[in-house]
Tab-separated table of C-alpha atoms and ligand atoms in Angstrom:
chain	number	residue	atom	x	y	z
A	1192	MET	CA	0.000	0.000	0.000
A	1193	ALA	CA	2.704	2.432	1.019
A	1194	LYS	CA	4.588	1.780	-2.193
A	1195	ILE	CA	1.564	2.426	-4.361
A	1196	TYR	CA	0.897	5.606	-2.485
A	1197	LEU	CA	4.481	6.777	-2.925
A	1198	LEU	CA	4.437	5.983	-6.586
A	1199	VAL	CA	1.397	8.203	-6.936
A	1200	ALA	CA	3.135	10.915	-4.931
A	1201	GLY	CA	6.173	10.633	-7.194
A	1202	VAL	CA	4.064	11.035	-10.300
A	1203	MET	CA	2.246	13.979	-8.778
A	1204	LEU	CA	5.536	15.561	-7.851
A	1205	CYS	CA	6.933	15.364	-11.320
A	1206	SER	CA	3.758	16.612	-12.901
A	1207	ILE	CA	4.407	19.886	-11.100
A	1208	PRO	CA	6.026	21.844	-13.930
A	1209	ALA	CA	8.763	23.281	-11.713
A	1210	CYS	CA	9.882	19.872	-10.457
A	1211	PRO	CA	12.678	18.886	-12.838
A	1212	LEU	CA	13.763	22.506	-13.155
A	1213	ASP	CA	14.308	22.832	-9.446
A	1214	ASN	CA	16.993	20.197	-9.348
A	1215	LYS	CA	18.644	21.890	-12.252
A	1216	GLU	CA	18.565	25.167	-10.393
A	1217	ILE	CA	20.149	23.647	-7.284
A	1218	PHE	CA	22.732	21.946	-9.482
A	1219	THR	CA	23.556	25.179	-11.311
A	1220	ARG	CA	23.885	27.144	-8.095
A	1221	LEU	CA	26.118	24.540	-6.557
A	1222	ARG	CA	28.270	24.622	-9.662
A	1223	GLN	CA	28.526	28.410	-9.531
A	1224	MET	CA	30.005	28.168	-6.051
A	1225	LYS	CA	33.136	26.445	-7.307
A	1226	THR	CA	36.142	28.589	-6.499
A	1227	ILE	CA	39.134	26.301	-6.755
A	1228	PRO	CA	39.903	23.866	-9.565
A	1229	SER	CA	39.081	20.312	-8.459
A	1230	GLN	CA	42.437	19.211	-9.871
A	1231	SER	CA	44.275	21.083	-7.137
A	1232	CYS	CA	42.397	19.008	-4.539
A	1233	LEU	CA	43.015	15.590	-6.040
A	1234	GLU	CA	44.883	14.224	-3.038
A	1235	HIS	CA	41.884	15.082	-0.854
A	1236	ARG	CA	39.508	12.909	-2.863
A	1237	HIS	CA	37.487	10.508	-0.790
A	1238	ASP	CA	34.999	7.728	-1.354
A	1239	PHE	CA	31.932	8.621	0.707
A	1240	LYS	CA	30.251	5.370	-0.344
A	1241	PHE	CA	27.092	6.811	-1.764
A	1242	PRO	CA	24.395	4.328	-0.686
A	1243	TRP	CA	23.068	3.633	-4.192
A	1244	ARG	CA	24.661	2.737	-7.449
A	1245	ARG	CA	24.012	4.748	-10.556
A	1246	GLU	CA	21.673	2.064	-11.913
A	1247	ASN	CA	19.621	2.155	-8.718
A	1248	ILE	CA	18.625	5.760	-9.023
A	1249	THR	CA	16.025	5.286	-11.730
A	1250	SER	CA	14.259	2.503	-9.904
A	1251	ILE	CA	14.398	4.445	-6.646
A	1252	GLN	CA	12.819	7.376	-8.414
A	1253	MET	CA	9.953	5.192	-9.497
A	1254	THR	CA	9.049	4.066	-5.991
A	1255	GLN	CA	10.381	5.762	-2.909
A	1256	GLY	CA	12.265	8.394	-4.847
A	1257	THR	CA	10.344	11.312	-3.456
A	1258	CYS	CA	11.075	10.342	0.114
A	1259	TYR	CA	14.760	9.638	-0.495
A	1260	HIS	CA	15.213	12.834	-2.419
A	1261	HIS	CA	13.541	14.802	0.341
A	1262	LEU	CA	15.861	13.259	2.910
A	1263	MET	CA	18.896	13.947	0.737
A	1264	LEU	CA	17.953	17.587	0.194
A	1265	GLN	CA	17.332	18.054	3.907
A	1266	GLN	CA	20.793	16.720	4.687
A	1267	ILE	CA	22.391	18.818	1.944
A	1268	PHE	CA	20.630	21.852	3.403
A	1269	ASN	CA	21.950	21.026	6.902
A	1270	LEU	CA	25.448	20.562	5.531
A	1271	PHE	CA	25.602	23.905	3.782
A	1272	THR	CA	24.041	25.869	6.652
A	1273	MET	CA	26.949	24.967	8.938
A	1274	GLU	CA	29.045	27.864	10.134
A	1275	SER	CA	32.120	26.452	8.448
A	1276	SER	CA	30.243	26.426	5.172
A	1277	TYR	CA	29.845	30.195	5.389
A	1278	ALA	CA	33.560	30.441	6.068
A	1279	ALA	CA	34.361	28.432	2.940
A	1280	TRP	CA	31.945	29.751	0.337
A	1281	ASN	CA	30.932	33.050	-1.172
A	1282	SER	CA	27.957	33.935	1.032
A	1283	THR	CA	25.935	35.531	-1.788
A	1284	LEU	CA	26.136	32.344	-3.831
A	1285	LEU	CA	25.629	30.174	-0.776
A	1286	ASP	CA	22.445	32.070	0.130
A	1287	LYS	CA	21.145	31.482	-3.388
A	1288	LEU	CA	21.845	27.771	-3.106
A	1289	LEU	CA	20.113	27.581	0.270
A	1290	SER	CA	17.126	29.480	-1.045
A	1291	SER	CA	16.747	27.011	-3.958
A	1292	LEU	CA	17.118	24.099	-1.580
A	1293	GLY	CA	14.541	25.614	0.743
A	1294	GLN	CA	12.041	26.040	-2.082
A	1295	SER	CA	12.488	22.461	-3.251
A	1296	LEU	CA	12.076	21.187	0.283
A	1297	GLU	CA	8.838	23.140	0.667
A	1298	GLN	CA	7.520	21.707	-2.593
A	1299	LEU	CA	8.474	18.204	-1.548
A	1300	GLU	CA	6.819	18.637	1.818
A	1301	GLU	CA	3.542	19.296	0.046
A	1302	VAL	CA	3.605	15.846	-1.532
A	1303	THR	CA	5.767	13.781	0.786
A	1304	LEU	CA	3.175	13.100	3.404
A	1305	ASP	CA	3.848	9.627	4.622
A	1306	CYS	CA	7.400	8.421	4.177
A	1307	PRO	CA	8.242	4.916	5.335
A	1308	ASP	CA	11.250	4.298	7.533
A	1309	LEU	CA	14.055	4.670	5.027
A	1310	GLY	CA	16.713	3.164	7.232
A	1311	THR	CA	19.963	4.819	8.130
A	1312	ASP	CA	21.811	4.729	4.792
A	1313	VAL	CA	21.381	8.404	4.012
A	1314	TRP	CA	22.134	9.439	7.563
A	1315	LYS	CA	25.321	7.352	7.644
A	1316	TYR	CA	26.391	8.739	4.300
A	1317	PHE	CA	26.165	12.294	5.616
A	1318	GLN	CA	27.900	11.285	8.840
A	1319	ARG	CA	30.846	10.196	6.683
A	1320	ILE	CA	30.804	13.554	4.909
A	1321	HIS	CA	30.690	15.469	8.195
A	1322	LEU	CA	33.502	13.381	9.699
A	1323	TYR	CA	35.605	13.862	6.599
A	1324	LEU	CA	35.158	17.640	6.710
A	1325	LYS	CA	35.999	17.714	10.388
A	1326	GLY	CA	39.079	15.539	9.841
A	1327	LYS	CA	40.244	17.939	7.152
A	1328	GLU	CA	39.507	20.901	9.422
A	1329	TYR	CA	36.935	22.204	6.947
A	1330	SER	CA	39.620	23.177	4.464
A	1331	LEU	CA	38.625	24.720	1.146
A	1332	CYS	CA	39.778	21.581	-0.653
A	1333	ALA	CA	37.699	19.368	1.606
A	1334	TRP	CA	34.646	21.514	0.901
A	1335	GLU	CA	35.375	21.381	-2.810
A	1336	VAL	CA	35.519	17.569	-2.674
A	1337	VAL	CA	32.153	17.540	-0.860
A	1338	ARG	CA	30.672	20.045	-3.302
A	1339	VAL	CA	31.613	17.777	-6.206
A	1340	GLU	CA	30.137	14.769	-4.389
A	1341	ILE	CA	26.768	16.515	-3.950
A	1342	GLU	CA	26.898	17.795	-7.511
A	1343	LYS	CA	27.260	14.190	-8.669
A	1344	TYR	CA	24.117	13.187	-6.782
A	1345	LEU	CA	22.115	16.076	-8.218
A	1346	SER	CA	23.239	15.289	-11.742
A	1347	PHE	CA	21.812	11.757	-11.390
A	1348	MET	CA	18.423	12.900	-10.208
B	465	NAG	C1	20.697	-1.336	-5.811
B	465	NAG	O1	20.899	-2.412	-6.659
B	465	NAG	C2	21.596	-3.501	-6.071
B	465	NAG	C3	21.834	-4.555	-7.136
B	465	NAG	O2	21.188	-4.271	-8.322
B	465	NAG	C4	20.755	-4.058	-4.898
B	465	NAG	O3	21.435	-5.114	-4.279
B	465	NAG	C5	20.519	-2.946	-3.904
B	465	NAG	O4	19.672	-3.391	-2.864
B	465	NAG	C6	19.867	-1.750	-4.589
B	465	NAG	N1	19.768	-0.661	-3.641
B	465	NAG	C7	18.630	0.006	-3.431
B	465	NAG	C8	18.673	1.087	-2.399
B	465	NAG	O5	17.595	-0.226	-4.030
B	466	NAG	C1	30.426	36.535	-4.468
B	466	NAG	O1	29.757	36.267	-5.661
B	466	NAG	C2	29.111	37.368	-6.246
B	466	NAG	C3	28.287	36.886	-7.427
B	466	NAG	O2	29.066	36.132	-8.319
B	466	NAG	C4	30.155	38.396	-6.625
B	466	NAG	O3	29.523	39.526	-7.184
B	466	NAG	C5	30.932	38.784	-5.383
B	466	NAG	O4	31.978	39.660	-5.742
B	466	NAG	C6	31.522	37.567	-4.701
B	466	NAG	N1	32.102	37.937	-3.425
B	466	NAG	C7	33.332	37.576	-3.091
B	466	NAG	C8	33.767	38.018	-1.741
B	466	NAG	O5	34.071	36.964	-3.831
């Protein structure tokens, strides 16, 4: 029952004309924040073990996608509202990113009414990101590595 309901919610979500555009907007704003070439941070690269493989994303989208995406965006929002995020990024661009994220979250909240327990995969994934940033003392390179990681997720969705 829950799955059928979520499928309907997912379809409803993507029939909202702004839906696919919103991800694009978040993606674009995240991209605009780039300040240092990723190549200069190569030795800081890290495998955060994203909980799904590329081929999973489409099937996730079809079923519980709305709920997962909501959870992901919430965590991305939390990540970029940290104090150290303001220290690392251009605050004008960061505010724009957060505003896009906030809008998407509001839209998702209108349709994501009854999410099942999604387990701890997403939470653990973001724990790894937070621990990594802390371990690297929130350096600009560490933030750039994380920015690229989130960008990758958004480009799949
Ligand atoms: C992703 O796919 C793999 C194999 O195709 C499967 O074992 C795994 O459970 C899937 N993950 C999710 C979250 O659906
Ligand atoms: C932040 O970005 C804006 C928009 O691109 C730019 O006008 C501004 O000069 C930047 N601020 C800093 C401190 O780099």
